[in-house]
PDB file of C-alpha atoms and ligand atoms in Angstrom:
ATOM      1  CA  MET S   1       2.665  11.572  -5.693  1.00  0.00           C
ATOM      2  CA  ILE S   2       4.658  10.552  -2.595  1.00  0.00           C
ATOM      3  CA  ARG S   3       7.824  12.338  -1.543  1.00  0.00           C
ATOM      4  CA  LEU S   4       9.812  11.842   1.644  1.00  0.00           C
ATOM      5  CA  GLU S   5      12.724  14.147   2.418  1.00  0.00           C
ATOM      6  CA  GLY S   6      15.164  13.249   5.160  1.00  0.00           C
ATOM      7  CA  VAL S   7      12.510  11.565   7.246  1.00  0.00           C
ATOM      8  CA  THR S   8      13.585  10.310  10.649  1.00  0.00           C
ATOM      9  CA  LYS S   9      11.563   8.611  13.335  1.00  0.00           C
ATOM     10  CA  VAL S  10      12.775   8.306  16.895  1.00  0.00           C
ATOM     11  CA  TYR S  11      10.779   6.378  19.455  1.00  0.00           C
ATOM     12  CA  SER S  12      11.506   7.117  23.079  1.00  0.00           C
ATOM     13  CA  VAL S  13      10.819   4.231  25.404  1.00  0.00           C
ATOM     14  CA  GLY S  14      11.704   5.163  28.971  1.00  0.00           C
ATOM     15  CA  ASP S  15      15.156   6.678  28.603  1.00  0.00           C
ATOM     16  CA  VAL S  16      16.028   4.607  25.547  1.00  0.00           C
ATOM     17  CA  GLU S  17      15.809   6.193  22.107  1.00  0.00           C
ATOM     18  CA  VAL S  18      15.126   3.922  19.157  1.00  0.00           C
ATOM     19  CA  HIS S  19      16.064   5.379  15.784  1.00  0.00           C
ATOM     20  CA  ALA S  20      13.588   3.523  13.598  1.00  0.00           C
ATOM     21  CA  LEU S  21      14.146   5.753  10.533  1.00  0.00           C
ATOM     22  CA  ARG S  22      17.431   7.613  10.170  1.00  0.00           C
ATOM     23  CA  GLY S  23      16.882   9.834   7.149  1.00  0.00           C
ATOM     24  CA  VAL S  24      14.763   8.385   4.372  1.00  0.00           C
ATOM     25  CA  THR S  25      14.441  10.264   1.099  1.00  0.00           C
ATOM     26  CA  LEU S  26      12.142   8.658  -1.412  1.00  0.00           C
ATOM     27  CA  GLU S  27       9.761   9.378  -4.256  1.00  0.00           C
ATOM     28  CA  VAL S  28       6.977   7.165  -5.530  1.00  0.00           C
ATOM     29  CA  GLU S  29       5.044   8.006  -8.667  1.00  0.00           C
ATOM     30  CA  GLN S  30       1.401   7.461  -9.335  1.00  0.00           C
ATOM     31  CA  GLY S  31       0.671   3.902 -10.460  1.00  0.00           C
ATOM     32  CA  GLU S  32       4.070   2.645  -9.353  1.00  0.00           C
ATOM     33  CA  MET S  33       4.343  -0.686  -7.609  1.00  0.00           C
ATOM     34  CA  VAL S  34       7.100  -0.869  -5.020  1.00  0.00           C
ATOM     35  CA  ALA S  35       8.299  -3.714  -2.838  1.00  0.00           C
ATOM     36  CA  VAL S  36      10.000  -2.827   0.434  1.00  0.00           C
ATOM     37  CA  MET S  37      12.342  -5.487   1.734  1.00  0.00           C
ATOM     38  CA  GLY S  38      14.767  -5.716   4.631  1.00  0.00           C
ATOM     39  CA  PRO S  39      15.426  -7.613   7.837  1.00  0.00           C
ATOM     40  CA  SER S  40      13.147  -7.455  10.843  1.00  0.00           C
ATOM     41  CA  GLY S  41      13.617  -4.195  12.751  1.00  0.00           C
ATOM     42  CA  SER S  42      14.985  -2.277   9.741  1.00  0.00           C
ATOM     43  CA  GLY S  43      12.117   0.231   9.815  1.00  0.00           C
ATOM     44  CA  LYS S  44       9.745  -1.102   7.163  1.00  0.00           C
ATOM     45  CA  SER S  45       6.584  -0.868   9.274  1.00  0.00           C
ATOM     46  CA  THR S  46       7.587   2.523  10.617  1.00  0.00           C
ATOM     47  CA  LEU S  47       7.989   3.723   7.033  1.00  0.00           C
ATOM     48  CA  MET S  48       4.556   2.349   6.134  1.00  0.00           C
ATOM     49  CA  ASN S  49       2.983   4.050   9.150  1.00  0.00           C
ATOM     50  CA  VAL S  50       4.479   7.369   8.103  1.00  0.00           C
ATOM     51  CA  LEU S  51       3.357   6.877   4.492  1.00  0.00           C
ATOM     52  CA  GLY S  52      -0.131   5.973   5.694  1.00  0.00           C
ATOM     53  CA  CYS S  53      -0.310   9.069   7.918  1.00  0.00           C
ATOM     54  CA  LEU S  54      -0.718   6.833  10.952  1.00  0.00           C
ATOM     55  CA  ASP S  55       2.451   8.252  12.443  1.00  0.00           C
ATOM     56  CA  VAL S  56       4.359  11.516  11.986  1.00  0.00           C
ATOM     57  CA  PRO S  57       8.082  11.860  11.264  1.00  0.00           C
ATOM     58  CA  THR S  58      10.341  13.174  14.030  1.00  0.00           C
ATOM     59  CA  CYS S  59      12.260  15.228  11.439  1.00  0.00           C
ATOM     60  CA  GLY S  60      11.994  15.689   7.698  1.00  0.00           C
ATOM     61  CA  SER S  61       9.036  16.247   5.395  1.00  0.00           C
ATOM     62  CA  TYR S  62       6.403  14.095   3.808  1.00  0.00           C
ATOM     63  CA  PHE S  63       4.531  15.345   0.751  1.00  0.00           C
ATOM     64  CA  LEU S  64       1.466  13.434  -0.359  1.00  0.00           C
ATOM     65  CA  GLU S  65      -0.236  14.571  -3.574  1.00  0.00           C
ATOM     66  CA  ASP S  66       1.471  17.982  -3.179  1.00  0.00           C
ATOM     67  CA  ALA S  67       0.305  18.555   0.392  1.00  0.00           C
ATOM     68  CA  GLU S  68       2.907  18.608   3.123  1.00  0.00           C
ATOM     69  CA  VAL S  69       1.421  16.177   5.599  1.00  0.00           C
ATOM     70  CA  GLY S  70       3.117  17.738   8.639  1.00  0.00           C
ATOM     71  CA  LEU S  71       1.333  21.035   7.992  1.00  0.00           C
ATOM     72  CA  LEU S  72      -2.190  19.655   7.639  1.00  0.00           C
ATOM     73  CA  SER S  73      -4.821  20.042  10.317  1.00  0.00           C
ATOM     74  CA  ASP S  74      -5.947  16.881  12.101  1.00  0.00           C
ATOM     75  CA  ASP S  75      -9.261  16.943  10.251  1.00  0.00           C
ATOM     76  CA  ARG S  76      -7.645  17.266   6.860  1.00  0.00           C
ATOM     77  CA  LEU S  77      -5.181  14.521   7.729  1.00  0.00           C
ATOM     78  CA  ALA S  78      -7.952  12.165   8.841  1.00  0.00           C
ATOM     79  CA  ASP S  79      -9.785  12.954   5.632  1.00  0.00           C
ATOM     80  CA  ILE S  80      -6.750  12.101   3.469  1.00  0.00           C
ATOM     81  CA  ARG S  81      -6.139   8.926   5.416  1.00  0.00           C
ATOM     82  CA  ASN S  82      -9.742   7.843   4.990  1.00  0.00           C
ATOM     83  CA  ARG S  83     -10.196   8.682   1.348  1.00  0.00           C
ATOM     84  CA  ARG S  84      -6.800   8.417  -0.348  1.00  0.00           C
ATOM     85  CA  ILE S  85      -5.060   5.563   1.440  1.00  0.00           C
ATOM     86  CA  GLY S  86      -5.989   1.913   1.631  1.00  0.00           C
ATOM     87  CA  PHE S  87      -4.367  -0.467   4.105  1.00  0.00           C
ATOM     88  CA  VAL S  88      -3.944  -4.211   3.945  1.00  0.00           C
ATOM     89  CA  PHE S  89      -2.764  -5.751   7.195  1.00  0.00           C
ATOM     90  CA  GLN S  90      -1.096  -9.066   7.816  1.00  0.00           C
ATOM     91  CA  SER S  91      -3.767 -10.120  10.233  1.00  0.00           C
ATOM     92  CA  ASN S  92      -6.689  -9.161   8.100  1.00  0.00           C
ATOM     93  CA  ASN S  93      -8.676  -7.479  10.892  1.00  0.00           C
ATOM     94  CA  LEU S  94     -12.031  -8.672   9.573  1.00  0.00           C
ATOM     95  CA  LEU S  95     -15.036  -8.499  11.863  1.00  0.00           C
ATOM     96  CA  PRO S  96     -15.707 -12.172  12.646  1.00  0.00           C
ATOM     97  CA  ARG S  97     -19.494 -11.915  12.883  1.00  0.00           C
ATOM     98  CA  ALA S  98     -19.985  -9.811   9.779  1.00  0.00           C
ATOM     99  CA  THR S  99     -20.324 -11.208   6.269  1.00  0.00           C
ATOM    100  CA  ALA S 100     -17.645 -10.579   3.662  1.00  0.00           C
ATOM    101  CA  LEU S 101     -19.929  -7.958   2.105  1.00  0.00           C
ATOM    102  CA  ALA S 102     -20.513  -6.169   5.408  1.00  0.00           C
ATOM    103  CA  ASN S 103     -16.791  -6.161   6.096  1.00  0.00           C
ATOM    104  CA  VAL S 104     -16.082  -4.571   2.738  1.00  0.00           C
ATOM    105  CA  GLU S 105     -18.860  -1.992   3.192  1.00  0.00           C
ATOM    106  CA  LEU S 106     -17.423  -0.873   6.493  1.00  0.00           C
ATOM    107  CA  PRO S 107     -15.079   1.909   5.275  1.00  0.00           C
ATOM    108  CA  LEU S 108     -17.807   3.461   3.123  1.00  0.00           C
ATOM    109  CA  LEU S 109     -19.196   5.982   5.531  1.00  0.00           C
ATOM    110  CA  TYR S 110     -20.784   8.077   2.834  1.00  0.00           C
ATOM    111  CA  GLY S 111     -23.434   7.412   0.241  1.00  0.00           C
ATOM    112  CA  ASN S 112     -26.714   5.544   0.425  1.00  0.00           C
ATOM    113  CA  ASP S 113     -27.109   1.833   1.150  1.00  0.00           C
ATOM    114  CA  ARG S 114     -27.646   0.842  -2.448  1.00  0.00           C
ATOM    115  CA  ASP S 115     -24.547   2.662  -3.561  1.00  0.00           C
ATOM    116  CA  ARG S 116     -22.449   1.125  -0.792  1.00  0.00           C
ATOM    117  CA  ARG S 117     -23.722  -2.331  -1.676  1.00  0.00           C
ATOM    118  CA  ARG S 118     -22.984  -1.893  -5.348  1.00  0.00           C
ATOM    119  CA  ARG S 119     -19.440  -0.639  -4.744  1.00  0.00           C
ATOM    120  CA  SER S 120     -18.732  -3.364  -2.199  1.00  0.00           C
ATOM    121  CA  LEU S 121     -19.907  -6.109  -4.536  1.00  0.00           C
ATOM    122  CA  GLU S 122     -17.747  -4.569  -7.234  1.00  0.00           C
ATOM    123  CA  ALA S 123     -14.713  -4.704  -4.919  1.00  0.00           C
ATOM    124  CA  LEU S 124     -15.459  -8.321  -4.007  1.00  0.00           C
ATOM    125  CA  GLU S 125     -15.663  -9.073  -7.703  1.00  0.00           C
ATOM    126  CA  ARG S 126     -12.182  -7.602  -8.227  1.00  0.00           C
ATOM    127  CA  VAL S 127     -10.788 -10.117  -5.748  1.00  0.00           C
ATOM    128  CA  ASP S 128     -12.886 -12.874  -7.278  1.00  0.00           C
ATOM    129  CA  LEU S 129     -15.134 -13.437  -4.278  1.00  0.00           C
ATOM    130  CA  LYS S 130     -18.494 -12.096  -5.358  1.00  0.00           C
ATOM    131  CA  ASP S 131     -20.077 -15.495  -4.802  1.00  0.00           C
ATOM    132  CA  ARG S 132     -18.865 -15.517  -1.187  1.00  0.00           C
ATOM    133  CA  ALA S 133     -20.398 -12.163  -0.259  1.00  0.00           C
ATOM    134  CA  SER S 134     -22.660 -13.644   2.407  1.00  0.00           C
ATOM    135  CA  HIS S 135     -19.981 -15.835   4.018  1.00  0.00           C
ATOM    136  CA  ARG S 136     -18.477 -14.933   7.356  1.00  0.00           C
ATOM    137  CA  PRO S 137     -14.680 -14.949   7.783  1.00  0.00           C
ATOM    138  CA  ASN S 138     -14.616 -18.383   9.479  1.00  0.00           C
ATOM    139  CA  GLN S 139     -16.386 -19.810   6.433  1.00  0.00           C
ATOM    140  CA  LEU S 140     -13.551 -18.633   4.197  1.00  0.00           C
ATOM    141  CA  SER S 141      -9.991 -19.874   3.751  1.00  0.00           C
ATOM    142  CA  GLY S 142      -7.041 -17.773   4.959  1.00  0.00           C
ATOM    143  CA  GLY S 143      -6.339 -16.633   1.425  1.00  0.00           C
ATOM    144  CA  GLN S 144      -9.965 -15.712   0.828  1.00  0.00           C
ATOM    145  CA  GLN S 145     -10.041 -13.725   4.073  1.00  0.00           C
ATOM    146  CA  GLN S 146      -6.960 -11.860   2.935  1.00  0.00           C
ATOM    147  CA  ARG S 147      -8.715 -11.059  -0.324  1.00  0.00           C
ATOM    148  CA  VAL S 148     -11.730  -9.700   1.566  1.00  0.00           C
ATOM    149  CA  GLY S 149      -9.238  -7.466   3.395  1.00  0.00           C
ATOM    150  CA  ILE S 150      -7.914  -6.298   0.033  1.00  0.00           C
ATOM    151  CA  ALA S 151     -11.451  -5.634  -1.245  1.00  0.00           C
ATOM    152  CA  ARG S 152     -12.101  -3.582   1.892  1.00  0.00           C
ATOM    153  CA  ALA S 153      -8.978  -1.531   1.155  1.00  0.00           C
ATOM    154  CA  LEU S 154      -9.921  -1.052  -2.516  1.00  0.00           C
ATOM    155  CA  VAL S 155     -13.562  -0.142  -2.000  1.00  0.00           C
ATOM    156  CA  LYS S 156     -12.706   3.468  -1.186  1.00  0.00           C
ATOM    157  CA  ARG S 157     -10.840   3.693  -4.505  1.00  0.00           C
ATOM    158  CA  PRO S 158      -7.720   4.988  -2.776  1.00  0.00           C
ATOM    159  CA  ALA S 159      -4.793   6.525  -4.647  1.00  0.00           C
ATOM    160  CA  ILE S 160      -2.325   4.499  -2.620  1.00  0.00           C
ATOM    161  CA  LEU S 161      -2.496   0.993  -1.290  1.00  0.00           C
ATOM    162  CA  LEU S 162      -0.143   0.148   1.574  1.00  0.00           C
ATOM    163  CA  ALA S 163       0.338  -3.500   2.391  1.00  0.00           C
ATOM    164  CA  ASP S 164       2.589  -4.531   5.275  1.00  0.00           C
ATOM    165  CA  GLU S 165       3.517  -8.173   4.728  1.00  0.00           C
ATOM    166  CA  PRO S 166       0.033  -8.983   3.455  1.00  0.00           C
ATOM    167  CA  THR S 167       0.963 -12.377   2.166  1.00  0.00           C
ATOM    168  CA  GLY S 168       3.104 -13.463   5.088  1.00  0.00           C
ATOM    169  CA  ASN S 169       0.741 -16.183   6.179  1.00  0.00           C
ATOM    170  CA  LEU S 170      -0.243 -17.449   2.773  1.00  0.00           C
ATOM    171  CA  ASP S 171       1.273 -19.986   0.483  1.00  0.00           C
ATOM    172  CA  SER S 172       3.053 -18.552  -2.512  1.00  0.00           C
ATOM    173  CA  ALA S 173       0.394 -19.478  -5.075  1.00  0.00           C
ATOM    174  CA  HIS S 174      -2.041 -17.332  -3.145  1.00  0.00           C
ATOM    175  CA  SER S 175       0.547 -14.600  -2.768  1.00  0.00           C
ATOM    176  CA  LEU S 176       0.897 -14.323  -6.508  1.00  0.00           C
ATOM    177  CA  GLU S 177      -2.851 -14.364  -6.988  1.00  0.00           C
ATOM    178  CA  ILE S 178      -3.135 -11.450  -4.582  1.00  0.00           C
ATOM    179  CA  MET S 179      -0.289  -9.607  -6.244  1.00  0.00           C
ATOM    180  CA  GLU S 180      -2.160  -9.767  -9.505  1.00  0.00           C
ATOM    181  CA  ILE S 181      -5.217  -8.284  -7.858  1.00  0.00           C
ATOM    182  CA  LEU S 182      -3.156  -5.556  -6.241  1.00  0.00           C
ATOM    183  CA  GLN S 183      -1.456  -4.630  -9.459  1.00  0.00           C
ATOM    184  CA  LYS S 184      -4.477  -3.038 -11.137  1.00  0.00           C
ATOM    185  CA  GLY S 185      -3.874   0.693 -11.513  1.00  0.00           C
ATOM    186  CA  LEU S 186      -3.086   2.431  -8.238  1.00  0.00           C
ATOM    187  CA  SER S 187       0.210   3.060  -6.449  1.00  0.00           C
ATOM    188  CA  VAL S 188       1.041   0.041  -4.345  1.00  0.00           C
ATOM    189  CA  ILE S 189       3.710  -0.165  -1.663  1.00  0.00           C
ATOM    190  CA  ILE S 190       4.108  -3.621  -0.275  1.00  0.00           C
ATOM    191  CA  VAL S 191       6.384  -4.902   2.463  1.00  0.00           C
ATOM    192  CA  SER S 192       7.386  -8.469   1.739  1.00  0.00           C
ATOM    193  CA  HIS S 193      10.047 -11.035   2.551  1.00  0.00           C
ATOM    194  CA  GLU S 194       9.261 -13.051  -0.517  1.00  0.00           C
ATOM    195  CA  ALA S 195      11.618 -12.743  -3.454  1.00  0.00           C
ATOM    196  CA  ASP S 196       8.965 -13.802  -5.953  1.00  0.00           C
ATOM    197  CA  ILE S 197       6.757 -10.935  -4.814  1.00  0.00           C
ATOM    198  CA  ALA S 198       9.591  -8.466  -5.274  1.00  0.00           C
ATOM    199  CA  ALA S 199      10.277  -9.923  -8.714  1.00  0.00           C
ATOM    200  CA  ARG S 200       6.779  -8.945  -9.790  1.00  0.00           C
ATOM    201  CA  THR S 201       6.990  -5.314  -8.740  1.00  0.00           C
ATOM    202  CA  GLY S 202       8.608  -2.635 -10.868  1.00  0.00           C
ATOM    203  CA  ARG S 203      10.845  -1.464  -8.073  1.00  0.00           C
ATOM    204  CA  VAL S 204      12.498  -2.911  -4.984  1.00  0.00           C
ATOM    205  CA  ILE S 205      13.587  -0.776  -2.048  1.00  0.00           C
ATOM    206  CA  SER S 206      15.845  -2.417   0.534  1.00  0.00           C
ATOM    207  CA  MET S 207      16.051  -1.111   4.069  1.00  0.00           C
ATOM    208  CA  LEU S 208      18.675  -1.647   6.736  1.00  0.00           C
ATOM    209  CA  ASP S 209      18.910   0.024  10.150  1.00  0.00           C
ATOM    210  CA  GLY S 210      16.387   2.736   9.323  1.00  0.00           C
ATOM    211  CA  LEU S 211      17.924   3.653   5.976  1.00  0.00           C
ATOM    212  CA  VAL S 212      17.170   2.890   2.345  1.00  0.00           C
ATOM    213  CA  VAL S 213      20.295   1.054   1.218  1.00  0.00           C
ATOM    214  CA  SER S 214      19.220   0.243  -2.307  1.00  0.00           C
ATOM    215  CA  ASP S 215      16.478   1.251  -4.710  1.00  0.00           C
ATOM    216  CA  GLN S 216      16.322  -0.857  -7.862  1.00  0.00           C
ATOM    217  CA  ARG S 217      14.129  -1.056 -10.900  1.00  0.00           C
ATOM    218  CA  PRO S 218      14.904  -4.496 -12.291  1.00  0.00           C
ATOM    219  CA  ASP S 219      12.723  -4.166 -15.391  1.00  0.00           C
ATOM    220  CA  SER S 220      12.435  -0.407 -15.659  1.00  0.00           C
ATOM    221  CA  CYS S 221      11.520  -0.486 -19.356  1.00  0.00           C
ATOM    222  CA  HIS S 222       8.219  -2.181 -18.577  1.00  0.00           C
ATOM    223  CA  GLN S 223       7.280   0.306 -15.889  1.00  0.00           C
ATOM    224  CA  LEU S 224       8.002   3.559 -17.694  1.00  0.00           C
ATOM    225  CA  ASP S 225       5.202   5.126 -19.654  1.00  0.00           C
ATOM    226  CA  SER S 226       5.369   5.325 -23.425  1.00  0.00           C
ATOM    227  CA  SER S 227       6.073   9.071 -23.502  1.00  0.00           C
ATOM    228  CA  HIS S 228       9.805   8.409 -23.355  1.00  0.00           C
ATOM    229  CA  GLU S 229      11.365   9.343 -26.638  1.00  0.00           C
ATOM    230  CA  PRO S 230      13.503   6.687 -28.228  1.00  0.00           C
ATOM    231  CA  ASP S 231      15.091   9.419 -30.364  1.00  0.00           C
ATOM    232  CA  SER S 232      17.693  10.808 -27.946  1.00  0.00           C
ATOM    233  CA  SER S 233      20.221   8.078 -28.749  1.00  0.00           C
ATOM    234  CA  HIS S 234      20.607   9.379 -32.315  1.00  0.00           C
ATOM    235  CA  GLU S 235      22.537  12.406 -31.133  1.00  0.00           C
ATOM    236  CA  ASP S 236      25.471  10.171 -30.246  1.00  0.00           C
ATOM    237  CA  GLU S 237      25.628   8.724 -33.729  1.00  0.00           C
ATOM    238  CA  ALA S 238      26.902  11.894 -35.423  1.00  0.00           C
ATOM    239  CA  ALA S 239      30.552  10.956 -34.943  1.00  0.00           C
ATOM    240  CA  PRO S 240      32.071   9.073 -37.941  1.00  0.00           C
TER     241      PRO S 240
HETATM  242  P1  LIG P   1      10.321  -3.754  10.587  1.00  0.00           P
HETATM  243  O1  LIG P   1       8.897  -3.529  10.178  1.00  0.00           O
HETATM  244  O2  LIG P   1      11.295  -3.578   9.482  1.00  0.00           O
HETATM  245  O3  LIG P   1      10.506  -5.070  11.270  1.00  0.00           O
HETATM  246  P2  LIG P   1       9.827  -1.621  12.496  1.00  0.00           P
HETATM  247  O4  LIG P   1       9.571  -0.412  11.695  1.00  0.00           O
HETATM  248  O5  LIG P   1       8.643  -2.312  13.073  1.00  0.00           O
HETATM  249  O6  LIG P   1      10.727  -2.641  11.646  1.00  0.00           O
HETATM  250  O7  LIG P   1      10.806  -1.244  13.710  1.00  0.00           O
HETATM  251  C1  LIG P   1      11.985  -0.515  13.531  1.00  0.00           C
HETATM  252  C2  LIG P   1      12.608  -0.293  14.906  1.00  0.00           C
HETATM  253  O8  LIG P   1      11.781   0.594  15.664  1.00  0.00           O
HETATM  254  C3  LIG P   1      12.757  -1.536  15.719  1.00  0.00           C
HETATM  255  O9  LIG P   1      13.959  -1.452  16.451  1.00  0.00           O
HETATM  256  C4  LIG P   1      11.563  -1.502  16.641  1.00  0.00           C
HETATM  257  O10 LIG P   1      11.838  -2.175  17.852  1.00  0.00           O
HETATM  258  C5  LIG P   1      11.364  -0.034  16.852  1.00  0.00           C
HETATM  259  N1  LIG P   1       9.951   0.340  17.058  1.00  0.00           N
HETATM  260  C6  LIG P   1       8.934   0.193  16.202  1.00  0.00           C
HETATM  261  N2  LIG P   1       7.789   0.689  16.693  1.00  0.00           N
HETATM  262  C7  LIG P   1       8.089   1.165  17.925  1.00  0.00           C
HETATM  263  C8  LIG P   1       7.335   1.799  18.954  1.00  0.00           C
HETATM  264  N3  LIG P   1       6.021   2.059  18.810  1.00  0.00           N
HETATM  265  N4  LIG P   1       7.985   2.139  20.076  1.00  0.00           N
HETATM  266  C9  LIG P   1       9.306   1.899  20.237  1.00  0.00           C
HETATM  267  N5  LIG P   1      10.064   1.314  19.307  1.00  0.00           N
HETATM  268  C10 LIG P   1       9.478   0.947  18.168  1.00  0.00           C
HETATM  269 MG1  LIG P   2       7.216  -4.789  10.225  1.00  0.00          MG
END
């Protein structure tokens, strides 16, 4: 679904070069939920921007659903970004004067009004806020605003949800609530400092200085699909 090969990202600021990513190779399967952890400045946001097609690698390749992103035309890239990728930001970027429903409808450029309304209400329902559809952001708590942001990301039914420290400004009860919402079905990549968030994902990637330094699946048995054959171990039992 997602494949990075030797991806580097160098930012040039004046005559200083910042090596934000120094060769990241990574695969993420459909439906996988991945936490990305690491100290500030280790390249987590840069990685998310590359994954979200908001930024292009300096070197290396990025394959998204079998298309090599670097080879796509701008139009095709914009189309993928709009239809396949959902973003949840730390500051939720809601329009302050628009209702929760209007905020969620925003990314739905296509379709008629009734259809947009129905899908947006459905998304609000998934984050448990259907009864707050007509509230404006300042009439909602921080956690509720964050959930509206999640509904807005889900309403396009993206294949991938990218969340860069989405729960950073929430208490941990809310964080877990949001994690449960996020966990339904699609591939989720979430940058988080919080250990209890990481504990709830199937996989934890740690970054340091622009590199992936560890990639762990703490409870891999739960995350693998059931097609894995339990039989293979029998072959070892032939010896007396
Ligand atoms: P993290 O999200 O892990 O805190 P970032 O990906 O934001 O790390 O940053 C990685 C490094 O790249 C940092 O040294 C940061 O200063 C630098 N960096 C990030 N974005 C830019 C940019 N647009 N221009 C120059 N340097 C940048
Ligand atoms: Mg960051």
